[in-house]
mmCIF file of C-alpha atoms in Angstrom:
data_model
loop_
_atom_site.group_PDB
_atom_site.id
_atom_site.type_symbol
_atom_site.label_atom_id
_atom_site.label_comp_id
_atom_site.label_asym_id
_atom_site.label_seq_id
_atom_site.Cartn_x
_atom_site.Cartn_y
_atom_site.Cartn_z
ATOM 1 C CA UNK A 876 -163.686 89.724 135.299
ATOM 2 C CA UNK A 877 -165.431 87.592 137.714
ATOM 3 C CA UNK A 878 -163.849 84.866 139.568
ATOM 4 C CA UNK A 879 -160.465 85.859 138.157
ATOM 5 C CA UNK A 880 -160.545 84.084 135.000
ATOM 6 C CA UNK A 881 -158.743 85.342 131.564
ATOM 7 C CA UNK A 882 -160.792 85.406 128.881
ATOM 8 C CA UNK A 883 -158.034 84.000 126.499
ATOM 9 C CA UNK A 884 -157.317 81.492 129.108
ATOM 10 C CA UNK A 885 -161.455 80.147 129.199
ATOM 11 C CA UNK A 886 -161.190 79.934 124.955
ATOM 12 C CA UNK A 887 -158.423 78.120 125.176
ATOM 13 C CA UNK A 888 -159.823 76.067 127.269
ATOM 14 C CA UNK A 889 -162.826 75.613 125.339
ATOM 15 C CA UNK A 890 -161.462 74.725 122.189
ATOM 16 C CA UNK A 891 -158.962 71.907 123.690
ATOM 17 C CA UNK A 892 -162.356 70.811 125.862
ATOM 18 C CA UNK A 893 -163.769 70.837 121.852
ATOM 19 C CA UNK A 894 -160.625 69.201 120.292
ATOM 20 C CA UNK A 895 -160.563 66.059 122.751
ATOM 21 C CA UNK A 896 -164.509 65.858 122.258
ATOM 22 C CA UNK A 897 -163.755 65.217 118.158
ATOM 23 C CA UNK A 898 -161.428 62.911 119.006
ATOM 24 C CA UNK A 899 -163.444 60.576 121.225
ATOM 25 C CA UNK A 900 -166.834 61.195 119.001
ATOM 26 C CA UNK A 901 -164.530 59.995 115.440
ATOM 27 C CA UNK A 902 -162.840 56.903 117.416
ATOM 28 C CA UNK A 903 -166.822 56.190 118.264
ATOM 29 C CA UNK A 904 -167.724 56.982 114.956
ATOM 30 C CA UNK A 905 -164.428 54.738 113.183
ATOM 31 C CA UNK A 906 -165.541 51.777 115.544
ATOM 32 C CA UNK A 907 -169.539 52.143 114.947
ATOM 33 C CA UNK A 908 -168.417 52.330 110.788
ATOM 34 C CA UNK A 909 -165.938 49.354 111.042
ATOM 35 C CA UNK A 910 -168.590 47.407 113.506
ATOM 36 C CA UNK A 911 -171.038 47.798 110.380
ATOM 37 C CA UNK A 912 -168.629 46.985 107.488
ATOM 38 C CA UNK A 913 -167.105 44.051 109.668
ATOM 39 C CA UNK A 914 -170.652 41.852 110.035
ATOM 40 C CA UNK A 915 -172.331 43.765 106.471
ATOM 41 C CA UNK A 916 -169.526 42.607 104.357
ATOM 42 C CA UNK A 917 -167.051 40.821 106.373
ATOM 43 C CA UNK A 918 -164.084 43.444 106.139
ATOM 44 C CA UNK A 919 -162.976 46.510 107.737
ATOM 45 C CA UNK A 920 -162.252 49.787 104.965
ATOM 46 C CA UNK A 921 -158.900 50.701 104.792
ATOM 47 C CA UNK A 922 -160.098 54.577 104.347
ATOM 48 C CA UNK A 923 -162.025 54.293 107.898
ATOM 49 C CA UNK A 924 -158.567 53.066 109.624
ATOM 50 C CA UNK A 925 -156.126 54.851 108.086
ATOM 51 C CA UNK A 926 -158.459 57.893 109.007
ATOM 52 C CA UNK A 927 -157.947 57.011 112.196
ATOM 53 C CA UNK A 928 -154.530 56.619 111.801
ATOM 54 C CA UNK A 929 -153.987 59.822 110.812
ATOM 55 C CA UNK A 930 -157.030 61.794 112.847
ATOM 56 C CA UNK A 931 -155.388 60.687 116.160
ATOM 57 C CA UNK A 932 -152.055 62.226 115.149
ATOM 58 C CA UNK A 933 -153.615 65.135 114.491
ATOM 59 C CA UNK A 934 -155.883 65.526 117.011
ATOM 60 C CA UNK A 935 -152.663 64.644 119.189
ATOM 61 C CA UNK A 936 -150.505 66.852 117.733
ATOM 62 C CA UNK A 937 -152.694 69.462 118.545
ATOM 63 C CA UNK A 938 -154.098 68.965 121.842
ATOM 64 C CA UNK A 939 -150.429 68.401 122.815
ATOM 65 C CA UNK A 940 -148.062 68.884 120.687
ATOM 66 C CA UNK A 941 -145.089 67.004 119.265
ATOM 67 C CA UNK A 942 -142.853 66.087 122.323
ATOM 68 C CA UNK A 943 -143.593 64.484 125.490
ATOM 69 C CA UNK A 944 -141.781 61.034 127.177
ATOM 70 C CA UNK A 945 -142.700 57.585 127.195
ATOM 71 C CA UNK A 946 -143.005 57.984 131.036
ATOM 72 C CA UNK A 947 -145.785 60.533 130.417
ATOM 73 C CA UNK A 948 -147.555 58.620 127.982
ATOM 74 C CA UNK A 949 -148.151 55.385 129.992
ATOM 75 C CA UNK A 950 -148.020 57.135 133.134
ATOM 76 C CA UNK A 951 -151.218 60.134 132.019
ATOM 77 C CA UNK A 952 -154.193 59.261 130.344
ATOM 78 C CA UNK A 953 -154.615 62.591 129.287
ATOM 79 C CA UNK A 954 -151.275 63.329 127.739
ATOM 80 C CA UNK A 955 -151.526 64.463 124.591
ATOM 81 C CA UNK A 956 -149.112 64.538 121.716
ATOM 82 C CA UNK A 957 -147.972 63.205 118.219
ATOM 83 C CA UNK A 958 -145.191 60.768 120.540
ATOM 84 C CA UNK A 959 -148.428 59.627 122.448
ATOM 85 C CA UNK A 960 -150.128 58.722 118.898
ATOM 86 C CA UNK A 961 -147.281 56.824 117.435
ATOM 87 C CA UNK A 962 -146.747 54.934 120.810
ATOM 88 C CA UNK A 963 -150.299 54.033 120.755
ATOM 89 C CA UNK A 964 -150.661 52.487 117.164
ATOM 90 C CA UNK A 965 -147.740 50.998 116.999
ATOM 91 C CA UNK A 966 -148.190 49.419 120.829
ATOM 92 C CA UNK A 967 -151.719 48.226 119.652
ATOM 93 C CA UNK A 968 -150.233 46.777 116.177
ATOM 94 C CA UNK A 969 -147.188 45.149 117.746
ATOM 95 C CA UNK A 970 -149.568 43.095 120.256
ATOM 96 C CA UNK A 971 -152.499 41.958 117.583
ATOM 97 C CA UNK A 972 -149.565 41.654 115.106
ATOM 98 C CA UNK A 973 -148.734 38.515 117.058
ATOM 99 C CA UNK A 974 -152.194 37.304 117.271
ATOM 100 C CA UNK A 975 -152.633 38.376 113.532
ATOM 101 C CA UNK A 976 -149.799 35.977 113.079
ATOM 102 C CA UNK A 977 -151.177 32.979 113.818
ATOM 103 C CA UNK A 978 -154.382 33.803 112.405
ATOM 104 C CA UNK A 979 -156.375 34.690 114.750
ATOM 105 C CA UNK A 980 -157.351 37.914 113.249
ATOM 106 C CA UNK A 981 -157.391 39.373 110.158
ATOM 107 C CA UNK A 982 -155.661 42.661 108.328
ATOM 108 C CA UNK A 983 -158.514 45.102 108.996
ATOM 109 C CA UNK A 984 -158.852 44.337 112.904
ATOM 110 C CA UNK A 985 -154.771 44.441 112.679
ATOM 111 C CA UNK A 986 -155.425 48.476 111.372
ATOM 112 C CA UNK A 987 -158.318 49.072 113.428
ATOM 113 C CA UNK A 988 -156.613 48.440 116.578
ATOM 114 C CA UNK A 989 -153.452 50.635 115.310
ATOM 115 C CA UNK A 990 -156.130 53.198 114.877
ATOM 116 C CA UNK A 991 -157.692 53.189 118.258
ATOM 117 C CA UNK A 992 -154.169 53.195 119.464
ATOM 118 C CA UNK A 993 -153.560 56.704 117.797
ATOM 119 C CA UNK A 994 -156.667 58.249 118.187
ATOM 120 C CA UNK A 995 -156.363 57.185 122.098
ATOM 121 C CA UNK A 996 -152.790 57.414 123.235
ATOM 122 C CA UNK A 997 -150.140 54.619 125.062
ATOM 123 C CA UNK A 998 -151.525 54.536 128.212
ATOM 124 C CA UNK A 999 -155.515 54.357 126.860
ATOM 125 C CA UNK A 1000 -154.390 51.806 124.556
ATOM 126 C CA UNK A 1001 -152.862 49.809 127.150
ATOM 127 C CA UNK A 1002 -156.309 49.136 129.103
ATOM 128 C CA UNK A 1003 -157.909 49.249 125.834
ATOM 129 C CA UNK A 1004 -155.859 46.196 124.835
ATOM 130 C CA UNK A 1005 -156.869 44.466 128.223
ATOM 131 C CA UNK A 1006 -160.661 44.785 127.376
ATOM 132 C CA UNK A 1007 -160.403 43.938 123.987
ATOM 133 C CA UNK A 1008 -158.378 40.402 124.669
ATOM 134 C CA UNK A 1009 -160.919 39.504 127.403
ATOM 135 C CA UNK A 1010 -164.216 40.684 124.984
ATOM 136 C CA UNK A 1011 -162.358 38.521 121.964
ATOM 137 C CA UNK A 1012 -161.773 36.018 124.634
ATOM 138 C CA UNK A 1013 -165.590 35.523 126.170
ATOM 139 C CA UNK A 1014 -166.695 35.660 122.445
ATOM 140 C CA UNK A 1015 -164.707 33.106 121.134
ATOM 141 C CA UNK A 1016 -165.749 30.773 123.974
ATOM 142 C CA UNK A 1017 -169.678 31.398 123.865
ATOM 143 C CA UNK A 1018 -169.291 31.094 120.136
ATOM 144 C CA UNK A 1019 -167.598 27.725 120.570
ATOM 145 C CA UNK A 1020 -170.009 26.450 123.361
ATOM 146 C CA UNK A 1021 -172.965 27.159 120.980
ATOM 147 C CA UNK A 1022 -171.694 25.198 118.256
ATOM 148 C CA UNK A 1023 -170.483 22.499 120.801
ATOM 149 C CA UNK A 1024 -167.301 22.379 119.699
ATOM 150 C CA UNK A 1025 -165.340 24.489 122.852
ATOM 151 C CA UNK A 1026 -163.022 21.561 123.676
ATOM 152 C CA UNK A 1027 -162.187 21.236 120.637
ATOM 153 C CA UNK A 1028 -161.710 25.097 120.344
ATOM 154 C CA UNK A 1029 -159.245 24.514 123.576
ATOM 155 C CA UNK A 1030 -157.244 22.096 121.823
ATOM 156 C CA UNK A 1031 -156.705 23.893 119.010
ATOM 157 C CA UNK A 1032 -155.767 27.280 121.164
ATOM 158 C CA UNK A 1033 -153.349 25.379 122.609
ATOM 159 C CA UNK A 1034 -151.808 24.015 119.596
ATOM 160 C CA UNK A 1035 -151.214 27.863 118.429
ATOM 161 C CA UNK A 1036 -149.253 28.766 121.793
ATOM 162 C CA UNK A 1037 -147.446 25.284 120.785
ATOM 163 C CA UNK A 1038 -146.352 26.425 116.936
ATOM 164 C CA UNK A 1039 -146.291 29.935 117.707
ATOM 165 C CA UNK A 1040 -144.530 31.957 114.776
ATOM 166 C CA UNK A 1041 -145.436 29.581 112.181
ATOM 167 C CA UNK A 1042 -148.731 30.489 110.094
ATOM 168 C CA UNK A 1043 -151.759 28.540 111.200
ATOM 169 C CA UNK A 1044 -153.004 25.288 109.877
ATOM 170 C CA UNK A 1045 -157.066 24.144 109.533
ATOM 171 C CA UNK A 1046 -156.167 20.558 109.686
ATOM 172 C CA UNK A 1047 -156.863 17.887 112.076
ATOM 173 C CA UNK A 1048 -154.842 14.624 112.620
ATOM 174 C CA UNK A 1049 -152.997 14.771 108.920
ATOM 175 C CA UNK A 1050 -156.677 14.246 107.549
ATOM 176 C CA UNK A 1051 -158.638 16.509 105.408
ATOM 177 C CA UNK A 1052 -158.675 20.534 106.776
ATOM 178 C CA UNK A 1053 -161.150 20.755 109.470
ATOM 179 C CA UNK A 1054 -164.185 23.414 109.067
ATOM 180 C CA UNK A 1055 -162.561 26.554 110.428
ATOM 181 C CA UNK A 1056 -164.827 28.315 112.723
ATOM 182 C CA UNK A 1057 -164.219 32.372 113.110
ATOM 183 C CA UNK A 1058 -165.745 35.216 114.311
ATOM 184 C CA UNK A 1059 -166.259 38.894 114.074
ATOM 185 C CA UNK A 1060 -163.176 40.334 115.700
ATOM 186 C CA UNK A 1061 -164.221 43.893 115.891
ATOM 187 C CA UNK A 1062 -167.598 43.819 118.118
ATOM 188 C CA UNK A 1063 -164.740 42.447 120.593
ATOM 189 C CA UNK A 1064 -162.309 46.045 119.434
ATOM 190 C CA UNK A 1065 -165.297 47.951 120.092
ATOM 191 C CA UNK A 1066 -166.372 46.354 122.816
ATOM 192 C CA UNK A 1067 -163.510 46.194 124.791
ATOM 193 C CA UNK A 1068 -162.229 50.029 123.763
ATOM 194 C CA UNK A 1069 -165.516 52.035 124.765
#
């Protein structure tokens, strides 16, 4: 053989080279189908996260297996295994479970994110996280700018870090609930995981 390669070795190669490819083009696909759903009809389908879900534990499982350590997870982006998808969901749901708390998302982008998390892996997940917060972040501002309401918008982040743990409210000064202004969470998921 030329160049001293095995064939069984270059097949094997190929197909994990093919596996990883699925993976990233259905975590494109689950964020382009969610991004649609999300501004069509306001909601993100449990079937497209929970394939997700699922699809990254498999695609984990076998690119890597079922083993590995938490060390290799956050310390290799390319470690692969059913550990790395479990450590990924449930690190992406236990940080926007706290932001889901206090209503500043909603179920769906709570699932998506779990989803990206198992599709990509801990360490993925963690930098994914990072550039999902700051996409949410520089939405949520312009958003508030335009409608000229961003110091309000302040005040009213604030007073979340101040209740923290206890559902939010939509009223102002003990007077009638004040007009809630939201936005699309998951062009900021998207955003901020590709």
């Amino acid at each position: 053989l030329s160049g001293g390669h095995h064939p069984d070795l270059l097949a094997h190669s190929l197909v994990m080279e093919s596996l990883d490819l699925a993976r990233h083009l259905l975590l494109f696909t689950i964020l382009c189908v969610a991004l649609y759903t999300d501004l069509a009809y306001a909601r993100v389908d449990n079937l497209c996260v929970y394939t997700g879900m699922l699809a990254g534990l498999l695609f984990q499982g076998l690119l890597g297996g079922w083993g590995g350590s938490l060390l290799a997870c956050l310390a290799d982006p390319a470690h692969a295994s059913v550990l790395n998808a479990l450590l990924g969901s449930l690190g992406a749901f236990t940080m926007f479970f706290l932001v889901y708390r206090v209503g500043g998302i909603g179920g769906g982008d709570l699932k998506l994110m779990a989803a990206v998390g198992s599709l990509s892996g801990l360490h993925v997940t963690l930098f994914a996280l990072l550039g999902v917060t700051a996409a949410g972040a520089a939405m949520a501002l312009g958003y508030l700018a335009w409608r000229g309401r961003l110091a309000e918008g302040l005040r009213g982040s604030w007073g979340v870090f101040r209740r923290f743990g206890r559902p939010a409210l939509a009223v102002a000064g003990g007077g009638p609930p004040a007009e809630r202004l939201s936005i699309r969470y998951v062009p900021a998921i998207a955003a901020g995981t590709l």
